[in-house]
mmCIF file of C-alpha atoms and ligand atoms in Angstrom:
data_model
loop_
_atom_site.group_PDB
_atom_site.id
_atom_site.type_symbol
_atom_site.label_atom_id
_atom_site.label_comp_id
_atom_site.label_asym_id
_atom_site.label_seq_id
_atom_site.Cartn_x
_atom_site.Cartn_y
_atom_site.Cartn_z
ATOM 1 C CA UNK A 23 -59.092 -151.254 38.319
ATOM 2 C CA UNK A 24 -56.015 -149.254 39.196
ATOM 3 C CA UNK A 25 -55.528 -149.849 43.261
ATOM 4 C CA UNK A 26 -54.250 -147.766 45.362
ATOM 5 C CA UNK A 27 -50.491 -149.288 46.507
ATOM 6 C CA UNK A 28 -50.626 -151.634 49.927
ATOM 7 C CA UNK A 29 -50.640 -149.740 52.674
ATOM 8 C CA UNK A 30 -47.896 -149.366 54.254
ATOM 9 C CA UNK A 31 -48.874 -150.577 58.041
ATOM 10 C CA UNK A 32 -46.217 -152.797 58.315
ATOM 11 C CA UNK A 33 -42.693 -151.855 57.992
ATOM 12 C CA UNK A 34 -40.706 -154.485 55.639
ATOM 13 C CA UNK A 35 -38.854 -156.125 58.254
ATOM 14 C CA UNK A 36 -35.393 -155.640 58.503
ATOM 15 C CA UNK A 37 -33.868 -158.918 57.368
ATOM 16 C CA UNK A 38 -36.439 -158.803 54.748
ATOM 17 C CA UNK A 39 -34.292 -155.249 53.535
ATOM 18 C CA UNK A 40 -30.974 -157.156 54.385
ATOM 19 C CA UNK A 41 -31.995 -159.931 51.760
ATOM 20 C CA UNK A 42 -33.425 -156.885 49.063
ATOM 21 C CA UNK A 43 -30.009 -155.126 49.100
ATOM 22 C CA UNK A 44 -27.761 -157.960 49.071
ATOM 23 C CA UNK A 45 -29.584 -158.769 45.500
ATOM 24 C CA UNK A 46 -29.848 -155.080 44.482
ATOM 25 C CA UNK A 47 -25.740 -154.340 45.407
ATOM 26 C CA UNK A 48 -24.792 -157.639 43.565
ATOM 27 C CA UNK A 49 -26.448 -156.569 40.417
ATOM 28 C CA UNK A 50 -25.453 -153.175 40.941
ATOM 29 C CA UNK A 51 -21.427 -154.088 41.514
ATOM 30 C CA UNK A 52 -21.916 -156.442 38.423
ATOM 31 C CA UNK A 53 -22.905 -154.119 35.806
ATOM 32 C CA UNK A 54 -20.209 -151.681 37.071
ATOM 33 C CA UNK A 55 -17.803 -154.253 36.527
ATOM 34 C CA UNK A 56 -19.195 -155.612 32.906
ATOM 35 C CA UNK A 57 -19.090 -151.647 31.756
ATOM 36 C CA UNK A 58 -15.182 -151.616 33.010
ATOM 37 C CA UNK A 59 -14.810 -154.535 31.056
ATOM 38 C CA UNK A 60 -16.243 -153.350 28.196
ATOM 39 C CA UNK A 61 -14.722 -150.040 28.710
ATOM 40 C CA UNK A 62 -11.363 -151.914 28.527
ATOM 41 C CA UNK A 63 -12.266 -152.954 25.175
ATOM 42 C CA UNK A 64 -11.589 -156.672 26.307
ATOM 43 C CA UNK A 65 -15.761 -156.642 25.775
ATOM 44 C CA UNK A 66 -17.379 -156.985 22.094
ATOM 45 C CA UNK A 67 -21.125 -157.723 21.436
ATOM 46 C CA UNK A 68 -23.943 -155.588 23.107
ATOM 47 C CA UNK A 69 -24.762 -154.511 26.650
ATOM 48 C CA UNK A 70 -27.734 -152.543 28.319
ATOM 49 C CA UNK A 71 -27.317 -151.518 31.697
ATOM 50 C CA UNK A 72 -30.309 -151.637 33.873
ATOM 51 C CA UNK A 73 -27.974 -149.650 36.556
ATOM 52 C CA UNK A 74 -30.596 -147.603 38.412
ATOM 53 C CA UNK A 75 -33.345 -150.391 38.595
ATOM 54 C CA UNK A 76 -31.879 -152.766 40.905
ATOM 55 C CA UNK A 77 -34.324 -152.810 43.362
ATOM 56 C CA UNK A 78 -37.377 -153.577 41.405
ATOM 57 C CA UNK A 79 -36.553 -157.086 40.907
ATOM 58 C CA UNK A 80 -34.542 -157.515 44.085
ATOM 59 C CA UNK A 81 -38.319 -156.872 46.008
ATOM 60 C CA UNK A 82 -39.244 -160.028 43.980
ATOM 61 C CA UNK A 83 -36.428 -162.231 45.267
ATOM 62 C CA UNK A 84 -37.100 -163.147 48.848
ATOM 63 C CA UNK A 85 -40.986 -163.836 47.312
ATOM 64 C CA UNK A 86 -39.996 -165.936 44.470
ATOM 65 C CA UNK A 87 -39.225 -169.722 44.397
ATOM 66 C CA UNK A 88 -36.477 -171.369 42.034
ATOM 67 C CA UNK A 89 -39.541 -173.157 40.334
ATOM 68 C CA UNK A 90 -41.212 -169.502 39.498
ATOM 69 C CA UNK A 91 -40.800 -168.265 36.176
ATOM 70 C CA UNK A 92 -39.399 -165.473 35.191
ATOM 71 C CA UNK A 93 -39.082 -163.255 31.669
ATOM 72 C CA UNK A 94 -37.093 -160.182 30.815
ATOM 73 C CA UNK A 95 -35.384 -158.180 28.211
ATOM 74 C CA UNK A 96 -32.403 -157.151 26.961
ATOM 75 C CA UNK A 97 -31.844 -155.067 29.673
ATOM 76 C CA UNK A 98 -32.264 -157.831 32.150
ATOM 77 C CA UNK A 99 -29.050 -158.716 34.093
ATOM 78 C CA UNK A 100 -30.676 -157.401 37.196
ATOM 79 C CA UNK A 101 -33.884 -159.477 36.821
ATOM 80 C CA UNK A 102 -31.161 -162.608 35.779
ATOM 81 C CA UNK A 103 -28.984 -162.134 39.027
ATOM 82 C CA UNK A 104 -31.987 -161.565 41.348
ATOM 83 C CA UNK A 105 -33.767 -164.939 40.050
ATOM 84 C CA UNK A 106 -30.443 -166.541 40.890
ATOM 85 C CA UNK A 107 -28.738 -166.969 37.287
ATOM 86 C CA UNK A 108 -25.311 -168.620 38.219
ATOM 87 C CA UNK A 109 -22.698 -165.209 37.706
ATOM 88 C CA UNK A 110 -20.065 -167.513 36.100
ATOM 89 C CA UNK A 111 -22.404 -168.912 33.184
ATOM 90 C CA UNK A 112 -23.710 -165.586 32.843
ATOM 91 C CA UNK A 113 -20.565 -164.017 32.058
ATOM 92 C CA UNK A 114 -19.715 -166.338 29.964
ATOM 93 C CA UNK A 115 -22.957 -166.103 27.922
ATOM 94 C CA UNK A 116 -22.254 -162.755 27.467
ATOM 95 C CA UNK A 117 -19.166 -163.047 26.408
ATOM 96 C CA UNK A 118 -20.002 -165.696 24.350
ATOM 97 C CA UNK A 119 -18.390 -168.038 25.566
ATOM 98 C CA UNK A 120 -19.463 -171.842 25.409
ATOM 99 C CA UNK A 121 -19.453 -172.208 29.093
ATOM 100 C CA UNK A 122 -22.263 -169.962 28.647
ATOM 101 C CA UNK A 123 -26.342 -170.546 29.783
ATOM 102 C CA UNK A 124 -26.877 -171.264 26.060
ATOM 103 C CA UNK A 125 -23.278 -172.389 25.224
ATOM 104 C CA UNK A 126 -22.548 -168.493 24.071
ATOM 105 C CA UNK A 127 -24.996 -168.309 21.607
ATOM 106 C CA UNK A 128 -27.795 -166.128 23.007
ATOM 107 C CA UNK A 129 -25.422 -163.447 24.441
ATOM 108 C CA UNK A 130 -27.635 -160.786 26.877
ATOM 109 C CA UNK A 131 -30.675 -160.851 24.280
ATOM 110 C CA UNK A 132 -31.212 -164.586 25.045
ATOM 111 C CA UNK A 133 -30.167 -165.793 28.133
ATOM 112 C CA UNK A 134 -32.212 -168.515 29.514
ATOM 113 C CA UNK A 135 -31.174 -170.492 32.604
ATOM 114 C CA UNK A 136 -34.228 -173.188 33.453
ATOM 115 C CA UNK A 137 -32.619 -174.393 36.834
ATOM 116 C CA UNK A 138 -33.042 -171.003 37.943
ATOM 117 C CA UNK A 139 -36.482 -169.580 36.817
ATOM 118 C CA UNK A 140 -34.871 -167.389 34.103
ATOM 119 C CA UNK A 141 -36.898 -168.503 31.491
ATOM 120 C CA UNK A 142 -36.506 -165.742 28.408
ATOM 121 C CA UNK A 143 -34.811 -163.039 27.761
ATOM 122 C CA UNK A 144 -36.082 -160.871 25.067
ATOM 123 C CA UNK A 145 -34.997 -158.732 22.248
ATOM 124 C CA UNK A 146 -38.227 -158.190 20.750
ATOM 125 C CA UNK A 147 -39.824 -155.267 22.256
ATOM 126 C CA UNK A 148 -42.938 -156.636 24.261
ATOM 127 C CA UNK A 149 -42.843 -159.878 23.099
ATOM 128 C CA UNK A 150 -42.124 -161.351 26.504
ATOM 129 C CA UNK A 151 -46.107 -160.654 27.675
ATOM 130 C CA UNK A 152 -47.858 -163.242 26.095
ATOM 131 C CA UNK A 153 -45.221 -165.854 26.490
ATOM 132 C CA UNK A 154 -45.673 -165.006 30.053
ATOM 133 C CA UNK A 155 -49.310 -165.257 29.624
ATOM 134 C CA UNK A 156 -48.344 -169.213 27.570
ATOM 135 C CA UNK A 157 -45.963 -170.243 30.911
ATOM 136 C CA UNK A 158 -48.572 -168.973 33.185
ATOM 137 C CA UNK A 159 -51.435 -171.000 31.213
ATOM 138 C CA UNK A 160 -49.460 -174.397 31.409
ATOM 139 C CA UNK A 161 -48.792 -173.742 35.563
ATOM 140 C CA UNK A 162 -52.432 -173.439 35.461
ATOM 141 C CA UNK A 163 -53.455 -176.554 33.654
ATOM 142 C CA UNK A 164 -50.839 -178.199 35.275
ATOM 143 C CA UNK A 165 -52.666 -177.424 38.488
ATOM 144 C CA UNK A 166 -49.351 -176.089 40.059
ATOM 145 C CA UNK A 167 -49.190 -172.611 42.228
ATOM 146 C CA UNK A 168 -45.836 -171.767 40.147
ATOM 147 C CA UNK A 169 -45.712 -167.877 39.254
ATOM 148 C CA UNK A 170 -44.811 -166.103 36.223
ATOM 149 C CA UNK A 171 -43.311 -162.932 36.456
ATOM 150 C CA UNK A 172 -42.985 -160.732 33.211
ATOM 151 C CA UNK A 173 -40.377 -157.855 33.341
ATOM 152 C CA UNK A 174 -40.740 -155.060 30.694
ATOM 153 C CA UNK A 175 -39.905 -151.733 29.637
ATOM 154 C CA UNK A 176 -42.785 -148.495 29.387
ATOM 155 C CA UNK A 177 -42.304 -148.382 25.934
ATOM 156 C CA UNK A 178 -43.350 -151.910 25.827
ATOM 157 C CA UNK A 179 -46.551 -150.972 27.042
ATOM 158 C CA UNK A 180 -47.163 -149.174 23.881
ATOM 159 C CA UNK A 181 -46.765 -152.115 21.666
ATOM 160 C CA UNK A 182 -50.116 -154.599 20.676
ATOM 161 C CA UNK A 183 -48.514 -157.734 22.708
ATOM 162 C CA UNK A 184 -48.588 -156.145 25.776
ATOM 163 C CA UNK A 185 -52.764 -155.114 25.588
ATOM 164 C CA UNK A 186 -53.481 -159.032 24.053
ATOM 165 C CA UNK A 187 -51.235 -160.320 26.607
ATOM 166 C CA UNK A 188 -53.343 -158.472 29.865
ATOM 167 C CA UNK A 189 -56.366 -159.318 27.700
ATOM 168 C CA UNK A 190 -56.177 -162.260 27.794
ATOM 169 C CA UNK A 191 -53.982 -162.881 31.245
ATOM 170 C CA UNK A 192 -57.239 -161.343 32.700
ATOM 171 C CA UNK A 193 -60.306 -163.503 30.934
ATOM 172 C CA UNK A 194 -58.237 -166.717 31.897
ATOM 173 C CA UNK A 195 -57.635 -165.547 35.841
ATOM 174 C CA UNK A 196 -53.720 -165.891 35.294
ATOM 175 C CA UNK A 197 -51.019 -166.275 37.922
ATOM 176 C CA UNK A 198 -49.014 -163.977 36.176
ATOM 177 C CA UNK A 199 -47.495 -160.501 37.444
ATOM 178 C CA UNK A 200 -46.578 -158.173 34.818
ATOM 179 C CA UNK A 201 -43.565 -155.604 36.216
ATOM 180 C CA UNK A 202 -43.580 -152.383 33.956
ATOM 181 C CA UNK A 203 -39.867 -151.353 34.867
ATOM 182 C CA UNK A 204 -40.833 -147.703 33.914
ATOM 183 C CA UNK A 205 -37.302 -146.046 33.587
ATOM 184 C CA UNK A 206 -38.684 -142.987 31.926
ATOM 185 C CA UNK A 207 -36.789 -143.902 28.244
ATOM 186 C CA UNK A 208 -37.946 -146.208 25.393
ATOM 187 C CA UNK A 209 -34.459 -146.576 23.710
ATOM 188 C CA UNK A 210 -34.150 -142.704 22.880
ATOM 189 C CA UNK A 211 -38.030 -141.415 23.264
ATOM 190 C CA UNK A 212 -38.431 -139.879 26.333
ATOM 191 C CA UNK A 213 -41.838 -141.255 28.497
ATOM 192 C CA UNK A 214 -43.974 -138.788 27.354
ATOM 193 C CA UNK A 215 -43.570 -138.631 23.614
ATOM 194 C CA UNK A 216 -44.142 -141.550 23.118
ATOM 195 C CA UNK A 217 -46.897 -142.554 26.007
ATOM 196 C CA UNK A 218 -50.608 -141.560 25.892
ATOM 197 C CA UNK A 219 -51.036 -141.940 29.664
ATOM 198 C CA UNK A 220 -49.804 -140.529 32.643
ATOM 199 C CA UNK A 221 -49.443 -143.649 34.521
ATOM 200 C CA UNK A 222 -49.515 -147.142 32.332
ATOM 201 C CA UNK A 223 -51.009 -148.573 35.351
ATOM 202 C CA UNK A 224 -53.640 -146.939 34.445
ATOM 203 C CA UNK A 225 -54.309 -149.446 31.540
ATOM 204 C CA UNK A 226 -54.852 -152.137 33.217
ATOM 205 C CA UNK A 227 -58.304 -150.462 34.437
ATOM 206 C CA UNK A 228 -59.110 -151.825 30.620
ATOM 207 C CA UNK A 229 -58.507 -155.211 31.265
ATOM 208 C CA UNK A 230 -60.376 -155.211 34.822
ATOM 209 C CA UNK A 231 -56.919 -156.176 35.667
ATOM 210 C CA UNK A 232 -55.776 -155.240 39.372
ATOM 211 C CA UNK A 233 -53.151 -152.584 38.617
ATOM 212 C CA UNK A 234 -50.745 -150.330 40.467
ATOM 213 C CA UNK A 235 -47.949 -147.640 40.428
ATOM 214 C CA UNK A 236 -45.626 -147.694 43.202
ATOM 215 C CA UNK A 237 -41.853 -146.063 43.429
ATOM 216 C CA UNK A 238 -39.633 -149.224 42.043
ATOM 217 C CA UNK A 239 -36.584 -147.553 44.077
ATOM 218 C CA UNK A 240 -38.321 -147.896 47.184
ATOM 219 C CA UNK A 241 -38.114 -151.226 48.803
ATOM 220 C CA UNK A 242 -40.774 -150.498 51.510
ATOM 221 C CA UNK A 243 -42.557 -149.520 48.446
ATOM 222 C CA UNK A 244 -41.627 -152.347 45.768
ATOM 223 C CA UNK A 245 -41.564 -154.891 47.944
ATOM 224 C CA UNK A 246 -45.257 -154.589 49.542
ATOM 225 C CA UNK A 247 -46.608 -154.688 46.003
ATOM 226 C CA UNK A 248 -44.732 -157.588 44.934
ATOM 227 C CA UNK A 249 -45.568 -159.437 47.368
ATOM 228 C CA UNK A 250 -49.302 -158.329 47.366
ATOM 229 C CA UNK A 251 -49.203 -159.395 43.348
ATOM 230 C CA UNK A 252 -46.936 -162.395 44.101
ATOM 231 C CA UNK A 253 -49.155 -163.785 46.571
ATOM 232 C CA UNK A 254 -52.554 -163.108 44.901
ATOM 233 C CA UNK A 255 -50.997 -165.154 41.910
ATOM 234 C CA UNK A 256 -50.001 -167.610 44.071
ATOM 235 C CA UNK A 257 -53.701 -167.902 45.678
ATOM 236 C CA UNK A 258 -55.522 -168.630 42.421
ATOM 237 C CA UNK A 259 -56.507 -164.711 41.996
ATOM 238 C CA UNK A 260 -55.035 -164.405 38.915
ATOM 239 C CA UNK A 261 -53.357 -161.467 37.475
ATOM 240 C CA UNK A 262 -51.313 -157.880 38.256
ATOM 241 C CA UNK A 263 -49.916 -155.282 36.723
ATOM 242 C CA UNK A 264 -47.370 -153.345 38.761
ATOM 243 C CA UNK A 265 -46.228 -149.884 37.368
ATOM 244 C CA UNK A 266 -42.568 -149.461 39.345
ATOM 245 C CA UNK A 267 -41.131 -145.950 38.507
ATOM 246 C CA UNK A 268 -37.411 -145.731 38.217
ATOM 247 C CA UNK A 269 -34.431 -144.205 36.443
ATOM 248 C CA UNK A 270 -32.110 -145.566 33.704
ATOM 249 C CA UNK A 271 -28.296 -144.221 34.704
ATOM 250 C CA UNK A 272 -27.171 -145.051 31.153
ATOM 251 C CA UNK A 273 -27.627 -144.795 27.328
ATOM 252 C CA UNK A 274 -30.063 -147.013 26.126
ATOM 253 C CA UNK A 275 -26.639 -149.235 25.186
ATOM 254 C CA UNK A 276 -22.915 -148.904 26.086
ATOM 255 C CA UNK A 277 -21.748 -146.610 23.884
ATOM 256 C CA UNK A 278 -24.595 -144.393 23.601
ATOM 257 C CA UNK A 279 -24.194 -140.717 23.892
ATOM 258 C CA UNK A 280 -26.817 -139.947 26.165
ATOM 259 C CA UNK A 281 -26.983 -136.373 24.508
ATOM 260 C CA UNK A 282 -30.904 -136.466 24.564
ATOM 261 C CA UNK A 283 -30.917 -137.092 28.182
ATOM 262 C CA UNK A 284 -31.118 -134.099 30.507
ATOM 263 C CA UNK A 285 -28.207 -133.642 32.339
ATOM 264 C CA UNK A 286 -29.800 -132.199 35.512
ATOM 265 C CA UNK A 287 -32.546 -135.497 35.027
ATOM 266 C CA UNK A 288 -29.605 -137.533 35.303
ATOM 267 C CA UNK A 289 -27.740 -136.014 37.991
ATOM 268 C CA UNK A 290 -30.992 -135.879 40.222
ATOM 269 C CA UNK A 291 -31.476 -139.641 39.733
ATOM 270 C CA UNK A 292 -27.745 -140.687 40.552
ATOM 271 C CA UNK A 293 -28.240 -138.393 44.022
ATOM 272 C CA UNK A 294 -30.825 -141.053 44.299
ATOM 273 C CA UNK A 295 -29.044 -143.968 43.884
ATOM 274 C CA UNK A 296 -31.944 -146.790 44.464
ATOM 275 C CA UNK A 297 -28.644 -148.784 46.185
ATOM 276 C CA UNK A 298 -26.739 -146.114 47.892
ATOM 277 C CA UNK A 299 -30.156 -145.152 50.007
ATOM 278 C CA UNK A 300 -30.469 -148.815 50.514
ATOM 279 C CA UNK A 301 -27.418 -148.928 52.192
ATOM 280 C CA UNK A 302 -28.014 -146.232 54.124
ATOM 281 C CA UNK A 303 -31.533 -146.824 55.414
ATOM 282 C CA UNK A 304 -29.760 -150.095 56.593
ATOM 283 C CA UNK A 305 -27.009 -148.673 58.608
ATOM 284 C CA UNK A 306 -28.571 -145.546 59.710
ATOM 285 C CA UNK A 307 -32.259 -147.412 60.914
ATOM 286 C CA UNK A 308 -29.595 -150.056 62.890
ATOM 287 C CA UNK A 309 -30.927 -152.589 60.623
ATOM 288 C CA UNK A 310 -27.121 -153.393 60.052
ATOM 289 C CA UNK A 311 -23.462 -152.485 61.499
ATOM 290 C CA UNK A 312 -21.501 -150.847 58.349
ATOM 291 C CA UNK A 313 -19.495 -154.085 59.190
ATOM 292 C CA UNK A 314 -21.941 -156.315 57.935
ATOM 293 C CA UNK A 315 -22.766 -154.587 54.840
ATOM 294 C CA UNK A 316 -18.803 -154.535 53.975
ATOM 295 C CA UNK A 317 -18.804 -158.526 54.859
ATOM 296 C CA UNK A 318 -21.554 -158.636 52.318
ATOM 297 C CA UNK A 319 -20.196 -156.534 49.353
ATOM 298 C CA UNK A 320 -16.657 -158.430 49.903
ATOM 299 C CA UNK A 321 -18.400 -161.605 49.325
ATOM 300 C CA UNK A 322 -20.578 -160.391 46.525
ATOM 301 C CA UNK A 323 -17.111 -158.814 44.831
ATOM 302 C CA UNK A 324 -15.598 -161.724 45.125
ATOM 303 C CA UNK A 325 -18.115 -163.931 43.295
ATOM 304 C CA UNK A 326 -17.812 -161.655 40.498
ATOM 305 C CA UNK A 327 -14.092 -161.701 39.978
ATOM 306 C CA UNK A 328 -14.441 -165.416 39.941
ATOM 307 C CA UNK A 329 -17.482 -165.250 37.121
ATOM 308 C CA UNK A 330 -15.210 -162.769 35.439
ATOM 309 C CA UNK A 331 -12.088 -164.806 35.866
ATOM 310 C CA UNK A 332 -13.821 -168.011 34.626
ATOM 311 C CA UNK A 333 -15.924 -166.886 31.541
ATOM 312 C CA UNK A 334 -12.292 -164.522 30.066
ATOM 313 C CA UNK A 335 -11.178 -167.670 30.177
ATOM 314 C CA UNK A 336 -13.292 -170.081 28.714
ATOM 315 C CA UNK A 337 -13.066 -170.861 24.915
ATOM 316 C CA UNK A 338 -14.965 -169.629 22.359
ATOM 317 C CA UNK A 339 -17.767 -171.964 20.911
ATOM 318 C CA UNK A 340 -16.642 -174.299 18.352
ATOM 319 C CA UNK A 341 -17.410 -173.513 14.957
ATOM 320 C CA UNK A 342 -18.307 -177.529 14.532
ATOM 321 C CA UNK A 343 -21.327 -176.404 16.612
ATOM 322 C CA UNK A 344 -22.542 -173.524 14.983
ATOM 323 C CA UNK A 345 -26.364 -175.205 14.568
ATOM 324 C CA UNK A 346 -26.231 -177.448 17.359
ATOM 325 C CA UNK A 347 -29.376 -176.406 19.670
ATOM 326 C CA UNK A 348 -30.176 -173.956 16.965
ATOM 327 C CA UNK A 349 -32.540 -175.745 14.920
ATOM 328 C CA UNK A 350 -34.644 -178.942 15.257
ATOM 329 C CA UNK A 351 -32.636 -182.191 15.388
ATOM 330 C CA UNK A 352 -33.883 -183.808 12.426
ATOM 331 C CA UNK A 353 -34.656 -187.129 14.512
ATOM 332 C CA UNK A 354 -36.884 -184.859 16.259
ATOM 333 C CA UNK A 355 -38.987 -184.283 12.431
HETATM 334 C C1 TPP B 3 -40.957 -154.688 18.201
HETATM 335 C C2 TPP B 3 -39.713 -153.829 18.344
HETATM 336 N N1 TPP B 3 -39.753 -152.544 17.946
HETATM 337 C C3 TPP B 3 -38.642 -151.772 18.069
HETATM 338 C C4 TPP B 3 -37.482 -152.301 18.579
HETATM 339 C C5 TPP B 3 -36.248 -151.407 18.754
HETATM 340 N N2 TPP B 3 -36.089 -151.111 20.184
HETATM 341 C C6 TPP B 3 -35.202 -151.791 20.923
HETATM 342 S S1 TPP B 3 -35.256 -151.328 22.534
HETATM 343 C C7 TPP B 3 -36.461 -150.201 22.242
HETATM 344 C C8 TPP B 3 -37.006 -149.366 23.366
HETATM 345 C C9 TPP B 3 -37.797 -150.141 24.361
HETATM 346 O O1 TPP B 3 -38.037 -149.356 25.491
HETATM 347 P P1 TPP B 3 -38.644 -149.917 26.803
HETATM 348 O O2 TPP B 3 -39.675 -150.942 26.507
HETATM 349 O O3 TPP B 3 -39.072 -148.757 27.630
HETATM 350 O O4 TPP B 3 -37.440 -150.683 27.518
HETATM 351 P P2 TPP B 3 -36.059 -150.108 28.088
HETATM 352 O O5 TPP B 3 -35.035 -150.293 26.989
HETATM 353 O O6 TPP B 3 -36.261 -148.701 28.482
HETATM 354 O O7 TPP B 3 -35.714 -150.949 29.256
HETATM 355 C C10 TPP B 3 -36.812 -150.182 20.903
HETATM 356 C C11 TPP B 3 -37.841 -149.312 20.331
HETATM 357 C C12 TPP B 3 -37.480 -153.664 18.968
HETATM 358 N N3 TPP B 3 -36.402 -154.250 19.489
HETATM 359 N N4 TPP B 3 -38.615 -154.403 18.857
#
């Protein structure tokens, strides 16, 4: 059944906001720095910017535990920083570097960071679901409350893995909440040429799954439903599918030439910088002094020169351990 979103009785309170746009301006100020990197050409390897979507998976943060798990994609630094992904091994993952999360070999297709939640990262469109549906299985046989949180594109939800994975998320009462990060573009198809529906929420109305659509870029929007979803996982009530609209600010990669986007599209969403407003609402609702927000974005700037600093200068890995953690040990046969 699609619901209707929470209703918004309750204001999120303010330090509630505070905690959402500390995550949402860290992720923001770090993929403005990797793109001057890789603007620089000091940069090689791939990079999707999820600049525009910030505060989709910043709702999630305050909600989530370290012990939660969560799954993106490719374009997933934002979901990586808000579940707490360590910037410096970060960078140096994508750098490839062998200070890196997976000692430089999974660059920003395969990050995964256990200590931290982060459990995948995706390259294969829509293959995160039913892993997230497998991770959210085991916390239930485990007999933990641990919650799996599956981030994905709206082109995903055209793909067969994401209508087994609700499937069957649904018949087994999953905690699992599955975050459609609907940013309008599937690579370089536009939402509705390649979409049958109107709103993908409304497929989870197939799956008896609860289901709903909610502005991502609105944290007294976003965060409501996560927490509603979060929660209800949490409780034993099994699954969600959130719908959270947004707006990619990019190509689909650096590089891209963003010719098929429409200009006026584009400018209209940047006006509407998800972050910007965030700041605002804060200082003009006297949530926070402009003061405060500077203290904040000096710290957060500061953590990223130091991620920065450390993975340009780590070392490459060594070629002497080009299949170490790649395959199977064979003691392990
Ligand atoms: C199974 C599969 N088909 C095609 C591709 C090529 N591809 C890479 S990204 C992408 C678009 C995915 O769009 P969406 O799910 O909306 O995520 P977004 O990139 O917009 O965040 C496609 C088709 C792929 N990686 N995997």
């Amino acid at each position: 059944m699609t619901t209707a979103p929470p209703a918004a009785t309750a204001k999120v309170a303010p330090e509630i906001l505070r905690e959402i746009y500390a995550v949402a301006a860290k992720a923001a100020r770090y993929d403005d720095r990797f793109r001057s990197l890789k603007q620089s050409g000091k940069a090689g390897g791939m990079y999707y910017s999820p600049r525009g979507q910030e505060i989709i998976p910043a709702s999630f943060a305050p909600l989530l535990r370290s012990d939660d798990q969560v799954l993106t994609i490719y374009r997933g630094v934002h979901d990586q920083i808000a579940k707490g992904v360590p910037l410096r091994e970060l960078t140096a993952e994508f750098l490839g570097r062998a200070t890196g999360t997976c000692k430089g070999k999974g660059g920003p297709m395969h990050v995964t960071h256990p200590d931290s939640g982060l459990l995948v990262t995706t390259g294969v469109v829509g293959s995160g679901l039913p892993i997230g549906v497998g991770v959210a299985l085991s916390a239930k046989m485990r007999g933990t409350d641990q919650v799996t949180v599956v981030n994905f594109g709206d082109g995903a939800s055209n793909i067969g893995a994401f209508h087994e994975a609700l499937n069957l998320a649904s018949v087994w009462n999953l905690p699992v909440v599955f975050v459609c990060q609907n940013n309008r573009w599937a690579e370089y198809t536009s939402y509705a040429t390649g979409t049958s529906v109107e709103r993908i929420a409304d497929r989870g109305a197939a799956y008896s799954m609860r289901s709903l659509h909610v502005d991502g870029n609105d944290p007294e929007a976003m965060y409501p439903a996560a927490e509603a979803a979060v929660n209800a996982a949490r409780a034993g009530e099994g699954p969600t599918l959130i719908e959270a609209t947004t707006y990619r600010f990019f190509g689909h990669y650096f590089g891209d030439s963003m010719k098929y986007m429409p200009k006026e599209e584009l400018k209209q969403a940047k006006d509407r910088d998800p972050v910007a407003l965030l700041r605002k609402r804060l200082i003009d609702e006297g949530h926070a002094v402009p003061a405060e927000v500077e203290a904040i974005e000096r710290e957060i700037d500061a953590e990223i020169e130091d991620a920065f600093a450390f993975a340009l200068d780590s070392p490459q890995p060594d070629l002497a351990e080009l299949h170490t953690d790649v395959y199977r040990n064979e003691a392990h046969r």
